[in-house]
XYZ file of C-alpha atoms in Angstrom:
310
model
C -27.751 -48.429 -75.398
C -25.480 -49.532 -72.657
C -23.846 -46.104 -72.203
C -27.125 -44.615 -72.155
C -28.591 -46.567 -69.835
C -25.041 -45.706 -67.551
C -25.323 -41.947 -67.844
C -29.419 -42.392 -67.340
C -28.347 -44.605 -64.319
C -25.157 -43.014 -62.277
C -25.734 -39.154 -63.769
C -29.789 -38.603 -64.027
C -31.406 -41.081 -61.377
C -30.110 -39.877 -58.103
C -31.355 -36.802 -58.459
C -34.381 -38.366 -59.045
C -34.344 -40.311 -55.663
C -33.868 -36.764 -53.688
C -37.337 -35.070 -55.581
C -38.650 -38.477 -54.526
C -37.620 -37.921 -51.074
C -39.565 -34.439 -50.963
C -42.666 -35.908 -52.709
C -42.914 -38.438 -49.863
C -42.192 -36.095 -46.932
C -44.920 -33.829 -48.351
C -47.446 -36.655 -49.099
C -46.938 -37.826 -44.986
C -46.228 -34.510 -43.475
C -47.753 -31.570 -45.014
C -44.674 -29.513 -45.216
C -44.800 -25.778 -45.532
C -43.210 -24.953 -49.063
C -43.206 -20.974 -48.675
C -40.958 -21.763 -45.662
C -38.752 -24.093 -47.772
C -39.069 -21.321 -50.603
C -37.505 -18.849 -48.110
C -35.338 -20.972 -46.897
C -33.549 -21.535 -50.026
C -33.878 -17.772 -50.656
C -32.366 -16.318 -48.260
C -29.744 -18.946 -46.780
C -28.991 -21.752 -48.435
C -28.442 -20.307 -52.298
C -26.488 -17.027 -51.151
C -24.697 -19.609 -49.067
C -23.591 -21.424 -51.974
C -23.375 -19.243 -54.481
C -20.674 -17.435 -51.977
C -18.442 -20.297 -51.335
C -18.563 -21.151 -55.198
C -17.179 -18.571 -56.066
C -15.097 -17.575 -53.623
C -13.217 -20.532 -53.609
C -13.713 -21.923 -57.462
C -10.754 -20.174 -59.657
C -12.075 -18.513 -62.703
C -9.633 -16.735 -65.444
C -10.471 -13.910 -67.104
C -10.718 -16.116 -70.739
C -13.660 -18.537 -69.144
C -15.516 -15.486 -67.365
C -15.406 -13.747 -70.488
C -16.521 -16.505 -72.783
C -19.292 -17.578 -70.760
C -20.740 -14.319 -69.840
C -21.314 -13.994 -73.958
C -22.466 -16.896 -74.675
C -25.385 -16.761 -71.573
C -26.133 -13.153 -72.343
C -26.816 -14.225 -76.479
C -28.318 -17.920 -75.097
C -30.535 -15.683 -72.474
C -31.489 -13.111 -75.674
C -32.439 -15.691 -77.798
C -34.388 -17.686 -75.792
C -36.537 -14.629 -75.044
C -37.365 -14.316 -78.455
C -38.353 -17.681 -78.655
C -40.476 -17.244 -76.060
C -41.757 -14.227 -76.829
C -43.018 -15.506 -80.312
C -45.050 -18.279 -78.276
C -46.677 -16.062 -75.646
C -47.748 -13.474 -78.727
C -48.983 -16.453 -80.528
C -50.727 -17.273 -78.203
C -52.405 -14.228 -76.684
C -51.094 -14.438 -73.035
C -51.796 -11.602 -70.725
C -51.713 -10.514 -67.201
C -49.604 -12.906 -64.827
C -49.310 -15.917 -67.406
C -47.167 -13.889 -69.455
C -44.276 -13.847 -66.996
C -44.539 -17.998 -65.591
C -44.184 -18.477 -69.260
C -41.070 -16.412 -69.790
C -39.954 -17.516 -66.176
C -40.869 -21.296 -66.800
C -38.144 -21.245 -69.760
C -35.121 -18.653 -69.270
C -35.038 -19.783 -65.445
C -33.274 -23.107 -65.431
C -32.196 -25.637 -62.549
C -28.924 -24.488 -62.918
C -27.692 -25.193 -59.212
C -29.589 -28.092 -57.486
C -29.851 -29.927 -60.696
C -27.295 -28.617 -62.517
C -24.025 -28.347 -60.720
C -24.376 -32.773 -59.550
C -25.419 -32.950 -62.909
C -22.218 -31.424 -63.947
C -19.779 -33.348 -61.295
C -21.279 -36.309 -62.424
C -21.377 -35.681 -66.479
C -18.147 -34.312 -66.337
C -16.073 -36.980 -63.238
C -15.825 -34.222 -60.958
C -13.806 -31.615 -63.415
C -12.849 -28.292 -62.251
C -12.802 -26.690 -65.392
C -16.787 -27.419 -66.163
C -16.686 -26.785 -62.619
C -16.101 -23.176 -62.949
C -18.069 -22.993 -66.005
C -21.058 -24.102 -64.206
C -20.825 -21.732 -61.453
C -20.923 -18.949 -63.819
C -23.944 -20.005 -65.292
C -25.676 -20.712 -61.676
C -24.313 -17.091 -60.682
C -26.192 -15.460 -63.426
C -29.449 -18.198 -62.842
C -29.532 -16.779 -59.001
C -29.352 -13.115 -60.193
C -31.784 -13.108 -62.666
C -35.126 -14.379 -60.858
C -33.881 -12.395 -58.262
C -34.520 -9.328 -60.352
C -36.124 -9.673 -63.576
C -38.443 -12.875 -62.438
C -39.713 -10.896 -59.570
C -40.072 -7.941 -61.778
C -41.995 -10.132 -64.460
C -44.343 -11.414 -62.061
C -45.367 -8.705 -60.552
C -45.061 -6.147 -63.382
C -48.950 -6.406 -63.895
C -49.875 -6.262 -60.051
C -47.742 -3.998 -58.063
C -45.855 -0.487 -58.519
C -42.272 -0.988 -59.702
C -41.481 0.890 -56.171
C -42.701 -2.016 -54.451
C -40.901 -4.124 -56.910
C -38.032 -2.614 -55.906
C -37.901 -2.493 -52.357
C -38.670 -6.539 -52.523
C -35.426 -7.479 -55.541
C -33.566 -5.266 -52.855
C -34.302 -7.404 -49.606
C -32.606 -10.101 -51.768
C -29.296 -11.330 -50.453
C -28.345 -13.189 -53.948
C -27.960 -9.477 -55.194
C -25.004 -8.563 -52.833
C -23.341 -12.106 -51.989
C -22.461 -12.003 -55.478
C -19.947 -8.756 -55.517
C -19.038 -9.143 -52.484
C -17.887 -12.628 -53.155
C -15.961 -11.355 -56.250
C -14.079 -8.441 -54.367
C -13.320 -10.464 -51.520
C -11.901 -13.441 -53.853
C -9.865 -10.205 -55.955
C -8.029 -8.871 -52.668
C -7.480 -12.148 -51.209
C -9.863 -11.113 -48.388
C -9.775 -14.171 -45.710
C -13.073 -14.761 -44.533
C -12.874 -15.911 -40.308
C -13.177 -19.237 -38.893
C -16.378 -18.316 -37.355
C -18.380 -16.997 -40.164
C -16.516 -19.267 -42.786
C -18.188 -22.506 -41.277
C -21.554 -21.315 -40.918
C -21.370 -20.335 -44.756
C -20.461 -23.668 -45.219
C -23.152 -25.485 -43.603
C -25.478 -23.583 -45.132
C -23.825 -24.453 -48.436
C -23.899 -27.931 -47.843
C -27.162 -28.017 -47.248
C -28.009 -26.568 -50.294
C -28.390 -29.328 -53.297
C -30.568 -31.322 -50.582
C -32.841 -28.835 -49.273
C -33.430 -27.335 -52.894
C -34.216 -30.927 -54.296
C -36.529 -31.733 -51.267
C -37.822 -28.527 -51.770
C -39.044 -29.238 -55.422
C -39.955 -32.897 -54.517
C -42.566 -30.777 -52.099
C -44.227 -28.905 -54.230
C -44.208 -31.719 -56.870
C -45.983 -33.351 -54.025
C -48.381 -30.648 -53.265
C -50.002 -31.193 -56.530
C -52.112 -33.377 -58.134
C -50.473 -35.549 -60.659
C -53.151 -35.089 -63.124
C -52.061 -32.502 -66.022
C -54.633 -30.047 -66.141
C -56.309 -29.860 -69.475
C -56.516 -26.391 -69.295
C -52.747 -26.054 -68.920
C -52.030 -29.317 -70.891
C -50.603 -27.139 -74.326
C -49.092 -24.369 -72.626
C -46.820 -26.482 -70.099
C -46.071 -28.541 -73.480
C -45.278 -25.790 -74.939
C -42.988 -24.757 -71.922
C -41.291 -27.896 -71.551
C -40.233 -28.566 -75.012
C -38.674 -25.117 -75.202
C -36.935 -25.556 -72.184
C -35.697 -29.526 -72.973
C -35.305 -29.152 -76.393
C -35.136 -25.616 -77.801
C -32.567 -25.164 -74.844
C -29.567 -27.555 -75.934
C -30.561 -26.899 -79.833
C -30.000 -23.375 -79.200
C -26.845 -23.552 -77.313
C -25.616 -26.202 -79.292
C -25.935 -23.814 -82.474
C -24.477 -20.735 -80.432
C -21.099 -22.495 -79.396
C -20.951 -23.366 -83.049
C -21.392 -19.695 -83.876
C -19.449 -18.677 -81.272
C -16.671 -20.945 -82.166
C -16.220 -22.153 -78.637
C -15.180 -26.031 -78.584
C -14.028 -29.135 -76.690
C -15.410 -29.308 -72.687
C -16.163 -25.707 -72.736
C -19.014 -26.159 -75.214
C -20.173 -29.476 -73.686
C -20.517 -28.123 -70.129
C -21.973 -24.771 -71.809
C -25.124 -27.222 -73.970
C -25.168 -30.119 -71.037
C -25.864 -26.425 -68.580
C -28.613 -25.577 -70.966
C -30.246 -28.571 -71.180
C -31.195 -28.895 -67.435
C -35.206 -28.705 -66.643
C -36.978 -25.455 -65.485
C -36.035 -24.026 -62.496
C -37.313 -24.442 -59.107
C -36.936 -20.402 -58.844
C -40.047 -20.196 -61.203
C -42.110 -22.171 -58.385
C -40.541 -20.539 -55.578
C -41.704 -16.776 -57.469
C -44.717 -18.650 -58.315
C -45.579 -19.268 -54.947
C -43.929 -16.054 -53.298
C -45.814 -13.457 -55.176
C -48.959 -15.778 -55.715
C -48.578 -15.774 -59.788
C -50.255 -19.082 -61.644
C -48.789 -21.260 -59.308
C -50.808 -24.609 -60.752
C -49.013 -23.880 -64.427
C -45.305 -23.050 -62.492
C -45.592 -26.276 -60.898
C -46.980 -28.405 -63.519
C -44.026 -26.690 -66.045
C -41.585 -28.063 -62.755
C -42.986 -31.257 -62.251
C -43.519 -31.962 -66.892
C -40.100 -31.181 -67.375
C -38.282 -32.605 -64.423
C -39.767 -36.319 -65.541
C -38.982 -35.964 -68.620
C -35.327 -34.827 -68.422
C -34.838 -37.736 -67.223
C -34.537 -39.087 -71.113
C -33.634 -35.685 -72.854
C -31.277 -34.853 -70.195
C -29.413 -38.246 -70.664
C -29.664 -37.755 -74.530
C -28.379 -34.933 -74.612
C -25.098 -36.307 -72.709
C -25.044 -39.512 -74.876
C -24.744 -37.606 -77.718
C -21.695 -35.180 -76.430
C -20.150 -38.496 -76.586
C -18.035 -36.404 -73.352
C -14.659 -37.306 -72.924
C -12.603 -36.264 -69.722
């Protein structure tokens, strides 16, 4: 109990204090989330995602290992959310915040201090983690806004806006430049990095505000379905990837970093697309706010029993 109580305590909690933060600013200001949402769109997370991996080393063996096992993890959670959304007869908009509210995952603002602090600061999970977080900023930036807006708009339209992106190019251009040793000048360099810094903060605040926006009564309409969310997205995420490295054969820190990753709550990108593109924002949030509380205990649990050793 003692060590769980220490991870739940020095890993889990002060993330918790930061949504807090938001939630407070929110309840005595009024803050404007779709400017937060943009914010975190189109500065802060290229920002990041640019200096991570431009400066985080990555060989060839990790990149390749990792890029199966999310590709498989990504396939099979679809199908395991697919099954729920055809069992239950979803249509129109809900469709995609269901798919969204499970295959996105807080990869970056909760998951890389999760990571420094699970792992002691390790530069090998490190890496591991950026990889995931690189493929958790592409894919809401394509398929999410594809999903919800599939049912609204013309896929020209859909295009034009997953182009206007910047995720979608800071990505390459982060790879070639790291490749060909491409030094990036004083001037633009520490711009890049304020932005970066200001990332994990602003992207926490950001969810503590729309956590705040809401009214902390679970709707009984949307009571079962963000149930249903959550528990595929706490649970079914670390079973799954917990029975994939096993498959995969992939052991040691790399599969710990690769299930603690996978066990993170859904993604603030599902609120942010929510509240973008005007798709069932109140079940987005609620699936947010549900499963951010109660990672708090299966997040933890999940670490306790890696039993992680650095």
């Amino acid at each position: 109990m003692s060590i769980f109580l220490h991870i739940l305590w020095n890993n889990v909690l002060p993330l918790s204090v930061m949504i807090a933060v938001g939630i407070i600013l929110q309840r005595a200001f009024s803050l404007d989330i779709k400017t937060l949402s943009k914010l975190n769109f189109y500065l802060f997370s290229p920002a990041l995602m640019f200096r991570l991996l431009y400066e985080t080393p990555i060989s060839l063996d990790i990149f390749g290992n990792v890029m199966l096992f999310a590709l498989i993890f990504m396939l099979l959670q679809y199908g395991a959310v697919e099954i729920v959304i055809r069992l239950k007869g979803y249509d129109g908009g809900m469709r995609g915040a269901m798919r969204n509210s499970v295959l996105f995952y807080n990869s970056a603002n909760y998951g890389i201090p999760l990571n420094q602090l699970a792992f002691a600061g390790n530069s090998y999970t490190l890496s591991i983690q950026v990889l995931i977080m690189m493929l958790q900023s592409l894919i809401p930036n394509t398929y999410g806004i594809y999903s919800v807006n599939a049912h609204k708009a013309d896929w020209r339209a859909i295009r034009r806006v997953i182009l206007s992106m910047p995720i979608i190019y800071v990505i390459p251009l982060a790879f070639v430049m790291r490749w060909l040793q491409v030094p990036v000048p004083e001037f633009i360099y520490t711009p890049v990095n304020y932005l970066a810094d200001a990332f994990i903060g602003t992207a926490l605040i950001t969810l503590g505000v729309q956590l705040g926006t809401m009214s902390w009564r679970i709707s009984g309409r949307l009571a079962y379905d963000v149930g249903l969310s959550v528990f595929l997205r706490l649970i079914g995420g670390p079973v799954i990837a917990w029975g994939l490295t096993l498959l995969l054969g992939i052991h040691g820190l790399t599969a710990a970093a690769l299930i603690v990753s996978s066990a993170v709550p859904t993604s603030l990108s599902s609120v942010l697309l929510a509240v973008e593109f005007d798709n069932e924002k109140e079940f987005a949030s609620q699936a947010v706010f549900v499963s951010t509380l109660a990672s708090i205990i299966t997040v933890t649990f999940v670490i306790y029993l890696l039993n992680i050793q650095i």
